[in-house]
Coordinates of N, CA and C in Angstrom, one line a residue:
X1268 N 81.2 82.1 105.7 CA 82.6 82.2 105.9 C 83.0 82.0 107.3
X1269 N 82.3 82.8 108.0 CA 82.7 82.2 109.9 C 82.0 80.8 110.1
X1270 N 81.2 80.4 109.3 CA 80.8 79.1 109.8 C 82.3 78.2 109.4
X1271 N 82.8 78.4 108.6 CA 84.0 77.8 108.1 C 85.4 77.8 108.9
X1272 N 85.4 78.4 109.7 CA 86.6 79.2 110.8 C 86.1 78.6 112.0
X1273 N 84.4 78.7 112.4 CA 84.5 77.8 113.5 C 84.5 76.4 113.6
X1274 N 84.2 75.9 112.2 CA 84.7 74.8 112.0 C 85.6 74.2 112.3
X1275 N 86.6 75.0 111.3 CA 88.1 74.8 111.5 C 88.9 74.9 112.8
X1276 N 88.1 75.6 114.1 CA 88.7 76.1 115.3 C 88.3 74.6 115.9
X1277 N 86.9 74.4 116.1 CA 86.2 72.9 116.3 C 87.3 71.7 116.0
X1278 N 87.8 71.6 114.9 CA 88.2 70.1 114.5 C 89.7 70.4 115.0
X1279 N 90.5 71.7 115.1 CA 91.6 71.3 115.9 C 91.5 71.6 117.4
X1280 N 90.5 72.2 117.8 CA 90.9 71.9 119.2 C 90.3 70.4 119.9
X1281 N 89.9 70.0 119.3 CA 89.2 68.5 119.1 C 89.9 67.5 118.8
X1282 N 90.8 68.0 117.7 CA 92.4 67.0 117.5 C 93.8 67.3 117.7
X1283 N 94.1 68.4 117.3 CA 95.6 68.6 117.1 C 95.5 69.5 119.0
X1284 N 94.6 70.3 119.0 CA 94.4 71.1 120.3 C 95.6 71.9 120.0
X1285 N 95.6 73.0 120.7 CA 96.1 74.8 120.4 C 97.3 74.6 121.3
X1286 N 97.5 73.4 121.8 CA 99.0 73.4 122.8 C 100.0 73.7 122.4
X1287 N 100.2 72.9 121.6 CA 101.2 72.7 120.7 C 102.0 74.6 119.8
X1288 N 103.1 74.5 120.2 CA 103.5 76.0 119.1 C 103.7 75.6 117.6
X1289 N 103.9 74.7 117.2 CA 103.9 73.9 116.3 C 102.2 74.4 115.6
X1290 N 101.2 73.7 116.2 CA 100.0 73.8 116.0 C 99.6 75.0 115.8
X1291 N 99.8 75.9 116.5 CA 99.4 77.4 116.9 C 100.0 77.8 115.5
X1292 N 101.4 77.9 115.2 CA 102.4 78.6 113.9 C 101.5 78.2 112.7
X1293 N 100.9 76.8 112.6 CA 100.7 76.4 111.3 C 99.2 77.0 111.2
X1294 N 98.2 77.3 112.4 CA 97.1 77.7 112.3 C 97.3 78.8 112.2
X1295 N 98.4 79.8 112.4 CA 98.4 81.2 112.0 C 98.8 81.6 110.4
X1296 N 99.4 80.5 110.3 CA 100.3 80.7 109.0 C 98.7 80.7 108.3
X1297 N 97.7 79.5 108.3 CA 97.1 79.4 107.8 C 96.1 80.8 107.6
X1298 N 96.0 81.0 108.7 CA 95.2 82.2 108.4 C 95.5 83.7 108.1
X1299 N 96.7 83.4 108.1 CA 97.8 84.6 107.3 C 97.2 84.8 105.9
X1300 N 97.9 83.7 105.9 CA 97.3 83.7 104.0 C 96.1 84.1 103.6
X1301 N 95.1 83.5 104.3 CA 93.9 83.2 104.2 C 93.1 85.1 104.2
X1302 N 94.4 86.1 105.1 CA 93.8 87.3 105.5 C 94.5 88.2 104.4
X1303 N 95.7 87.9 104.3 CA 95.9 88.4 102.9 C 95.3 88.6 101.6
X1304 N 94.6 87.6 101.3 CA 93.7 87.3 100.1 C 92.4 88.0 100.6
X1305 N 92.1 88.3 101.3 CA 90.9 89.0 101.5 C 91.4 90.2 103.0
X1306 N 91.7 91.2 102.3 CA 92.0 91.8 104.1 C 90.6 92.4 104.6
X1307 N 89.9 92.6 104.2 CA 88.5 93.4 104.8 C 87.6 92.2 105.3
X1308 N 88.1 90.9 105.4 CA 87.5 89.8 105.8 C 87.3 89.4 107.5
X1309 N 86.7 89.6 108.1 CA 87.0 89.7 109.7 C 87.5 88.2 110.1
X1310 N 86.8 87.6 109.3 CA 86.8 85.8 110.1 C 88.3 85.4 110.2
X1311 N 89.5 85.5 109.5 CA 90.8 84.9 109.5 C 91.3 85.9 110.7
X1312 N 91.0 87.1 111.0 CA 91.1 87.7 111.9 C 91.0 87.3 113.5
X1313 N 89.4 87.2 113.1 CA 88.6 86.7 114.5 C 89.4 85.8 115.0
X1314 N 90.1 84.6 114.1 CA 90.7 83.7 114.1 C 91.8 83.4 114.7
X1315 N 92.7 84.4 114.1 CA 93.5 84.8 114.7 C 94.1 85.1 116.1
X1316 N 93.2 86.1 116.8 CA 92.6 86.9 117.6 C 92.3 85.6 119.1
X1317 N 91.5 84.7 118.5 CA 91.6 83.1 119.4 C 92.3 82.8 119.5
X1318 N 93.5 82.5 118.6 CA 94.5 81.7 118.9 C 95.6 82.5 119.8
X1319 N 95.6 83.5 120.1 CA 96.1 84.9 120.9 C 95.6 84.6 122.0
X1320 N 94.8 84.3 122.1 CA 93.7 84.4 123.8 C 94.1 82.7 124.4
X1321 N 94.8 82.2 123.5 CA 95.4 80.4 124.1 C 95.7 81.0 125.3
X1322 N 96.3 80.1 126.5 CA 96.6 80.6 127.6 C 98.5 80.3 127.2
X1323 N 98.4 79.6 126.3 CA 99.9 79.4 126.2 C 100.5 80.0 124.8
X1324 N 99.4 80.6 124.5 CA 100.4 81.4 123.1 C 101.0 82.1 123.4
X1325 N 102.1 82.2 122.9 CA 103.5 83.2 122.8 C 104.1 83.8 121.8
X1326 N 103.6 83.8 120.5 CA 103.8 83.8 119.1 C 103.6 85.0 118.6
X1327 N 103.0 86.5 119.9 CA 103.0 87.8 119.5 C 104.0 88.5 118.5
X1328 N 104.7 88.3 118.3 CA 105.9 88.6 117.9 C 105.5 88.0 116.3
X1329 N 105.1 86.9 115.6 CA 104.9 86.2 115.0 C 104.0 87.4 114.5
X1330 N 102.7 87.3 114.8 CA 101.5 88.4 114.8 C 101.7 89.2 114.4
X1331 N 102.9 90.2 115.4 CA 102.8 91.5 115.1 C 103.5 91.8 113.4
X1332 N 104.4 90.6 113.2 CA 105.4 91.2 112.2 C 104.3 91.1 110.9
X1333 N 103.6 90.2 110.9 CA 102.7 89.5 109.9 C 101.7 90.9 109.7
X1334 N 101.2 91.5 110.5 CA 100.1 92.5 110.4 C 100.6 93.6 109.9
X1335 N 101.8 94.0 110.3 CA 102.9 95.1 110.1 C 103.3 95.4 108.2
X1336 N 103.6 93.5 108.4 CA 104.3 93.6 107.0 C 102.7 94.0 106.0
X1337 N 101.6 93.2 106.4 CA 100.5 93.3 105.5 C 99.9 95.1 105.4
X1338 N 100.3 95.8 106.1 CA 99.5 96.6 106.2 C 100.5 97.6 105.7
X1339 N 101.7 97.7 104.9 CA 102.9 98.0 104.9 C 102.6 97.6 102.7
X1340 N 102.3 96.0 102.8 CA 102.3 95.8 101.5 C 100.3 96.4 100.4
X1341 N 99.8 96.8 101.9 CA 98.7 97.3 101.3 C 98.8 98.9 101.2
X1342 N 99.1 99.4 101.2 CA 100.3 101.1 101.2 C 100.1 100.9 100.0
X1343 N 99.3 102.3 99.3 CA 100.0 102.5 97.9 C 101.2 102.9 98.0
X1344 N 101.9 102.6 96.7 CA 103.3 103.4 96.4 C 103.0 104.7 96.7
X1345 N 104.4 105.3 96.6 CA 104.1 106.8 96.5 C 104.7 107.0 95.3
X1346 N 103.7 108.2 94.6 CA 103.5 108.7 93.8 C 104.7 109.8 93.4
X1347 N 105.6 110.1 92.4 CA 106.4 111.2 91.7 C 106.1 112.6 91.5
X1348 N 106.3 113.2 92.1 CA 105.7 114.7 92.1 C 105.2 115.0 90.7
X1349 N 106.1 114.8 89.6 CA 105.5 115.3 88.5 C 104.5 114.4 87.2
X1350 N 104.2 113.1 88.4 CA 103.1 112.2 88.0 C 101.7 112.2 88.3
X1351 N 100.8 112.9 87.0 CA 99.8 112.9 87.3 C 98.4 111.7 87.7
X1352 N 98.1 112.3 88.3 CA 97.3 111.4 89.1 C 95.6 111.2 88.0
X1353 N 95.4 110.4 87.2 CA 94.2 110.3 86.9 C 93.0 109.2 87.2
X1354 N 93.6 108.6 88.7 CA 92.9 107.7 89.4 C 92.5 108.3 90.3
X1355 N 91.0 107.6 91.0 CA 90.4 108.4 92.0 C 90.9 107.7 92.9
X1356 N 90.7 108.8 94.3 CA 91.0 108.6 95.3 C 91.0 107.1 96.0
X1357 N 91.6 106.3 96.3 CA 91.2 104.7 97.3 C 90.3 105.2 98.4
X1358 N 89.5 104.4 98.5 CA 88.7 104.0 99.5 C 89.6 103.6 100.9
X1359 N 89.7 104.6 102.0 CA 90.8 104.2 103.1 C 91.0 102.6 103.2
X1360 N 89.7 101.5 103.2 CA 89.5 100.0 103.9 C 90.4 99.4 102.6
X1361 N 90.9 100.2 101.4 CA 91.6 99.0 100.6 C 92.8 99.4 101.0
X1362 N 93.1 100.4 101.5 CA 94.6 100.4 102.0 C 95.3 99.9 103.5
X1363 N 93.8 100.5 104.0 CA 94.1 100.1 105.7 C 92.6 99.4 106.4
X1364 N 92.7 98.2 105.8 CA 91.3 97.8 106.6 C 91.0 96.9 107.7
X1365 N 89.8 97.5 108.2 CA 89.6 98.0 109.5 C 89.9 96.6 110.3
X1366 N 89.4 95.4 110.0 CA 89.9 94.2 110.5 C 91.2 94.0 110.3
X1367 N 92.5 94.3 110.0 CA 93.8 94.4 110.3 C 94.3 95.4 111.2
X1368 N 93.7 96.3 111.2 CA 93.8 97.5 112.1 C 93.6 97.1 113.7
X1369 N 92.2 96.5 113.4 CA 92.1 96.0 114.8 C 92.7 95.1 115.5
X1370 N 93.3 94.5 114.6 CA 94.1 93.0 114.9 C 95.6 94.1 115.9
X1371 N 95.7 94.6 114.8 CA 97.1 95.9 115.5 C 97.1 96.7 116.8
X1372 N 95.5 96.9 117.1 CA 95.3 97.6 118.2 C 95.8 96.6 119.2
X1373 N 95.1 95.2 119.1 CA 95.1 94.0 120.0 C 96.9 94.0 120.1
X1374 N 97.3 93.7 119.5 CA 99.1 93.6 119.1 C 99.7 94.3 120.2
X1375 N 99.6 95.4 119.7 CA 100.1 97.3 120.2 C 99.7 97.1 121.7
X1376 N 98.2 96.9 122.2 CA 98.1 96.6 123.8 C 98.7 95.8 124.2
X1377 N 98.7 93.9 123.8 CA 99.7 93.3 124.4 C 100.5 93.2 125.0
X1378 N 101.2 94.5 124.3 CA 102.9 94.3 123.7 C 103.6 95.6 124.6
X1379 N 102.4 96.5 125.0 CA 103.0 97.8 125.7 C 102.9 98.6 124.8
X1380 N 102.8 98.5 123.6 CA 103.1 100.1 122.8 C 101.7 100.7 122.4
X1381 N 101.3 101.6 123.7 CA 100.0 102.0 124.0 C 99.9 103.4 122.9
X1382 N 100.8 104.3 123.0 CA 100.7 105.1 122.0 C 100.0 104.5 120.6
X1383 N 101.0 103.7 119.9 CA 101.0 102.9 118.7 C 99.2 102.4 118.9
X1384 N 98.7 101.8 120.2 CA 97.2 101.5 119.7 C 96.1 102.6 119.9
X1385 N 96.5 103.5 120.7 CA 95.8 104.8 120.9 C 95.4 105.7 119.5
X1386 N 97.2 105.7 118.6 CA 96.6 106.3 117.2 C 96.0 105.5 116.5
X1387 N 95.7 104.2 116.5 CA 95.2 103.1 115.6 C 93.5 103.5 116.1
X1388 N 93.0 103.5 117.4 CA 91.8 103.8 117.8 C 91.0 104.6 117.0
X1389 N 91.9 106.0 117.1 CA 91.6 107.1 116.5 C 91.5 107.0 114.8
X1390 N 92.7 106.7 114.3 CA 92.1 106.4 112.6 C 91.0 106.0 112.6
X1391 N 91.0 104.4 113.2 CA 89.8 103.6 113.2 C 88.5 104.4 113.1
X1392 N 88.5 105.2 114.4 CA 86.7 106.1 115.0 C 86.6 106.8 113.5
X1393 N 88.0 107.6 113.2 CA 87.6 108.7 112.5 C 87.9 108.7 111.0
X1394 N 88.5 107.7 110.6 CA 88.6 107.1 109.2 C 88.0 106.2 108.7
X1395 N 88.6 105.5 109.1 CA 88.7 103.9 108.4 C 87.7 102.9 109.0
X1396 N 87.0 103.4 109.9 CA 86.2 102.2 110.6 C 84.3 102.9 111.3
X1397 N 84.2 104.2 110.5 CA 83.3 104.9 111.3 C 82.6 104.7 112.2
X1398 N 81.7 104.0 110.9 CA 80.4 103.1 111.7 C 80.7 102.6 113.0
X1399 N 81.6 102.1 113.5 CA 81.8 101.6 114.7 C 82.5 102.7 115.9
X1400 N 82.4 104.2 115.5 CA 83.3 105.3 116.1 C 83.2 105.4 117.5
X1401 N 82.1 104.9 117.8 CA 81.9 105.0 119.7 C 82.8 103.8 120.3
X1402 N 82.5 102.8 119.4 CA 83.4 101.7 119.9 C 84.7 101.8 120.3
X1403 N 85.4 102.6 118.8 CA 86.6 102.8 119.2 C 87.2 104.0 120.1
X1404 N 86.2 104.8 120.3 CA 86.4 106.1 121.4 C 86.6 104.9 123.0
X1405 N 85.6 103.9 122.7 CA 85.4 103.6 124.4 C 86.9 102.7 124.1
X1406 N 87.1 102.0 123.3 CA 88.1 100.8 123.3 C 89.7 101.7 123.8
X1407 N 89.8 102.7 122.9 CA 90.6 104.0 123.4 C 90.6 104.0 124.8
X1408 N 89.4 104.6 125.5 CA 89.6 104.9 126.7 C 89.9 103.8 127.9
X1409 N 89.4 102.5 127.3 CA 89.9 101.5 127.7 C 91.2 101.4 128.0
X1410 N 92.2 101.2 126.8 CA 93.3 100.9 126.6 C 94.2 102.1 127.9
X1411 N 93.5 103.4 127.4 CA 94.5 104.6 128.5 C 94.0 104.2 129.8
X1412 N 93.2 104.0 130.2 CA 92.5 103.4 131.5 C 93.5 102.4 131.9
X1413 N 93.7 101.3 131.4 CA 94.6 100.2 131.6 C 96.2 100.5 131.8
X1414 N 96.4 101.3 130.9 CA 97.5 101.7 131.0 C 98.3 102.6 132.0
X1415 N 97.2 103.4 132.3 CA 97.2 104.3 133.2 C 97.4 103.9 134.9
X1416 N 96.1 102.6 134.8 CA 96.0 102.3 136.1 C 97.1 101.1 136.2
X1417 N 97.7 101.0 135.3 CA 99.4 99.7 135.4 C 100.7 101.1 135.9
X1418 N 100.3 102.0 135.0 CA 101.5 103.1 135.9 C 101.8 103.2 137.0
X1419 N 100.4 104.0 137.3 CA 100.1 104.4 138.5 C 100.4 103.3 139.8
X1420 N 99.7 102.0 139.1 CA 100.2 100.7 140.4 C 101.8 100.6 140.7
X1421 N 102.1 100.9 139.3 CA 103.9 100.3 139.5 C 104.4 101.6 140.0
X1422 N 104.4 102.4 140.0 CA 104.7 104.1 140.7 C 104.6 103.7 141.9
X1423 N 103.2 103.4 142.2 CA 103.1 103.7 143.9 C 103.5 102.2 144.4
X1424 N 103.5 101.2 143.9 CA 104.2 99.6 144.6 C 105.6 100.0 144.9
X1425 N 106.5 100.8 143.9 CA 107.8 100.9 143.7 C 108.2 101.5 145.3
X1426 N 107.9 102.2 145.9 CA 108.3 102.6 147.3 C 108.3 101.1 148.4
X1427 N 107.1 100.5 148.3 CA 106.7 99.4 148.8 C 107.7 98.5 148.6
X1428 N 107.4 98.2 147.7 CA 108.4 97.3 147.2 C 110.1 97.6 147.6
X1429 N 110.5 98.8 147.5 CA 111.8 98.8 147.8 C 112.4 98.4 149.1
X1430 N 110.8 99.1 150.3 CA 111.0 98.9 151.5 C 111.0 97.5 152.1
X1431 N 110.1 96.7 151.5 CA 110.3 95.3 151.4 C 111.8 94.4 151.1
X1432 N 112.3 94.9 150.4 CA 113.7 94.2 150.0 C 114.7 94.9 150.9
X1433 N 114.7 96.1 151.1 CA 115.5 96.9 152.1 C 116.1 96.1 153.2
X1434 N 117.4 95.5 153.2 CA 117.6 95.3 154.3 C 117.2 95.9 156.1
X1435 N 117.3 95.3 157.0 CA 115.7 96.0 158.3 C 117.0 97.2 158.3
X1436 N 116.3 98.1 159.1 CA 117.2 99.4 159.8 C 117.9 98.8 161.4
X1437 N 119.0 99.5 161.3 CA 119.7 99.3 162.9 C 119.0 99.3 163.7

Protein backbone atom coordinates (compact mmCIF):
# COMPACT_ATOMS: atom_id res chain seq x y z
CA UNK A 1 0.00 0.00 0.00
CA UNK A 2 2.87 2.80 0.56
CA UNK A 3 4.53 1.39 -2.39
CA UNK A 4 1.37 2.61 -4.12
CA UNK A 5 1.41 6.34 -2.62
CA UNK A 6 4.95 6.66 -3.52
CA UNK A 7 4.21 5.86 -6.70
CA UNK A 8 1.57 8.05 -7.05
CA UNK A 9 3.78 11.00 -5.32
CA UNK A 10 6.63 9.83 -8.13
CA UNK A 11 4.42 10.25 -11.22
CA UNK A 12 2.95 13.60 -10.17
CA UNK A 13 5.68 15.35 -9.13
CA UNK A 14 7.35 14.14 -12.38
CA UNK A 15 4.22 15.38 -14.28
CA UNK A 16 1.58 17.49 -13.04
CA UNK A 17 4.31 18.66 -10.03
CA UNK A 18 2.69 19.94 -6.54
CA UNK A 19 2.68 23.67 -7.85
CA UNK A 20 -0.26 23.92 -9.05
CA UNK A 21 -3.41 24.46 -6.18
CA UNK A 22 -5.41 22.85 -8.64
CA UNK A 23 -3.03 19.84 -8.45
CA UNK A 24 -2.47 19.96 -4.73
CA UNK A 25 -6.87 20.10 -4.20
CA UNK A 26 -7.27 17.11 -6.59
CA UNK A 27 -4.32 15.08 -4.83
CA UNK A 28 -5.93 15.77 -1.51
CA UNK A 29 -9.40 15.17 -2.54
CA UNK A 30 -7.87 12.05 -3.76
CA UNK A 31 -6.54 10.96 -0.75
CA UNK A 32 -9.50 12.07 1.25
CA UNK A 33 -11.37 9.49 -0.04
CA UNK A 34 -8.89 7.14 -0.12
CA UNK A 35 -8.50 7.85 4.08
CA UNK A 36 -12.01 7.69 4.63
CA UNK A 37 -12.36 4.15 3.36
CA UNK A 38 -9.71 2.98 5.48
CA UNK A 39 -9.09 5.51 8.48
CA UNK A 40 -6.46 3.37 10.42
CA UNK A 41 -4.44 3.35 7.10
CA UNK A 42 -1.35 5.63 7.57
CA UNK A 43 -0.24 5.85 3.81
CA UNK A 44 -3.24 8.40 2.46
CA UNK A 45 -2.10 10.17 5.52
CA UNK A 46 1.57 10.16 5.08
CA UNK A 47 0.34 11.46 1.84
CA UNK A 48 -1.30 13.93 2.81
CA UNK A 49 1.12 15.20 5.38
CA UNK A 50 3.67 15.78 1.88
CA UNK A 51 1.57 17.55 0.25
CA UNK A 52 1.42 20.04 3.51
CA UNK A 53 5.23 20.23 3.59
CA UNK A 54 4.97 21.73 -0.52
CA UNK A 55 6.68 24.96 0.06
CA UNK A 56 3.61 26.48 -1.61
CA UNK A 57 0.74 24.75 -0.06
CA UNK A 58 -1.85 26.74 1.35
CA UNK A 59 -4.77 24.51 1.47
CA UNK A 60 -4.68 24.10 5.58
CA UNK A 61 -7.85 25.10 5.87
CA UNK A 62 -8.90 22.46 3.25
CA UNK A 63 -7.11 19.80 5.66
CA UNK A 64 -8.26 20.87 8.66
CA UNK A 65 -12.05 20.83 7.77
CA UNK A 66 -11.63 17.39 5.98
CA UNK A 67 -9.99 15.75 9.24
CA UNK A 68 -12.53 17.52 11.60
CA UNK A 69 -15.44 16.52 9.57
CA UNK A 70 -13.98 12.69 9.41
CA UNK A 71 -13.29 12.39 12.89
CA UNK A 72 -16.72 13.93 13.80
CA UNK A 73 -18.45 11.21 11.21
CA UNK A 74 -16.36 8.40 12.94
CA UNK A 75 -18.12 9.40 16.55
CA UNK A 76 -20.60 6.98 17.52
CA UNK A 77 -24.00 8.41 17.93
CA UNK A 78 -25.00 8.97 21.29
CA UNK A 79 -26.88 6.59 22.87
CA UNK A 80 -30.65 7.29 24.78
CA UNK A 81 -30.45 6.92 28.31
CA UNK A 82 -33.06 4.32 28.47
CA UNK A 83 -31.31 2.29 25.54
CA UNK A 84 -29.74 -0.59 26.42
CA UNK A 85 -26.54 -1.20 25.47
CA UNK A 86 -25.88 -4.93 24.36
CA UNK A 87 -22.79 -4.12 22.17
CA UNK A 88 -19.31 -4.25 23.48
CA UNK A 89 -17.37 -1.58 23.99
CA UNK A 90 -15.43 0.04 20.40
CA UNK A 91 -12.11 -0.32 20.20
CA UNK A 92 -10.82 3.64 20.73
CA UNK A 93 -8.75 3.30 16.83
CA UNK A 94 -12.46 2.69 15.13
CA UNK A 95 -13.68 5.81 16.48
CA UNK A 96 -10.53 7.94 16.74
CA UNK A 97 -7.68 6.54 14.82
CA UNK A 98 -4.47 7.19 15.54
CA UNK A 99 -3.35 8.19 11.88
CA UNK A 100 -6.13 10.95 11.71
CA UNK A 101 -5.35 12.06 14.98
CA UNK A 102 -1.94 12.69 14.03
CA UNK A 103 -2.82 14.29 10.84
CA UNK A 104 -4.85 16.83 13.52
CA UNK A 105 -1.91 17.32 15.71
CA UNK A 106 0.09 18.41 12.48
CA UNK A 107 -3.20 20.82 11.62
CA UNK A 108 -3.56 22.20 15.27
CA UNK A 109 0.37 23.18 15.25
CA UNK A 110 0.33 24.87 11.91
CA UNK A 111 -2.54 26.70 12.48
CA UNK A 112 -1.69 28.06 16.22
CA UNK A 113 -4.24 26.13 18.16
CA UNK A 114 -1.58 24.58 20.44
CA UNK A 115 -3.92 23.70 23.21
CA UNK A 116 -6.18 21.68 20.58
CA UNK A 117 -2.70 19.57 19.67
CA UNK A 118 -1.38 19.31 23.19
CA UNK A 119 -4.85 17.40 24.05
CA UNK A 120 -4.55 15.36 20.81
CA UNK A 121 -0.80 14.34 22.14
CA UNK A 122 -2.16 13.17 25.25
CA UNK A 123 -5.16 11.00 23.98
CA UNK A 124 -2.82 9.75 21.53
CA UNK A 125 0.25 8.64 24.46
CA UNK A 126 -2.57 7.54 26.66
CA UNK A 127 -5.42 6.10 24.52
CA UNK A 128 -5.56 5.69 21.31
CA UNK A 129 -2.00 5.36 20.15
CA UNK A 130 0.03 3.62 23.14
CA UNK A 131 2.55 1.82 21.61
CA UNK A 132 4.01 4.92 20.40
CA UNK A 133 3.41 6.89 24.11
CA UNK A 134 6.98 8.29 24.41
CA UNK A 135 6.64 9.61 21.01
CA UNK A 136 3.83 11.49 21.73
CA UNK A 137 5.10 12.73 25.37
CA UNK A 138 8.32 14.09 23.33
CA UNK A 139 6.09 15.36 20.16
CA UNK A 140 4.03 17.26 23.13
CA UNK A 141 6.95 18.65 24.50
CA UNK A 142 8.03 19.64 21.32
CA UNK A 143 5.06 21.41 20.30
CA UNK A 144 5.04 23.55 24.05
CA UNK A 145 8.74 24.08 23.48
CA UNK A 146 7.87 25.80 20.06
CA UNK A 147 5.27 27.53 21.28
CA UNK A 148 6.64 28.71 24.09
CA UNK A 149 9.85 29.83 22.63
CA UNK A 150 7.50 31.84 19.65
CA UNK A 151 5.97 33.73 22.94
CA UNK A 152 8.55 34.36 24.62
CA UNK A 153 10.38 35.84 21.24
CA UNK A 154 7.40 38.00 20.46
CA UNK A 155 7.16 39.31 24.27
CA UNK A 156 10.57 40.26 24.45
CA UNK A 157 10.98 41.66 20.40
CA UNK A 158 7.65 43.67 21.24
CA UNK A 159 9.75 46.46 23.28
CA UNK A 160 12.39 46.29 20.50
CA UNK A 161 10.39 46.57 18.09
CA UNK A 162 8.31 49.43 19.29
CA UNK A 163 11.55 51.38 19.95
CA UNK A 164 12.50 50.87 16.43
CA UNK A 165 9.39 52.38 14.88
CA UNK A 166 9.24 55.15 17.65
CA UNK A 167 9.72 58.18 16.22
CA UNK A 168 13.80 59.49 17.52
CA UNK A 169 13.35 61.52 20.95
CA UNK A 170 13.91 65.40 21.05
Amino acid sequence: NNSAWNQRWFVVKHTDGFHSADVRLRELQYAFEWAKKAPNNESPFNYIRGIMRHPEFDEISTVREFAEHLRDQLRPAPREEDEEDNSEAEHPCSTNPPPLLALLVEVYTSTHHIEEALELCDQLAKVHDTIRQKYWYWKAGRIHAMHHHATVTDVDSAPAAAAASAPPAP
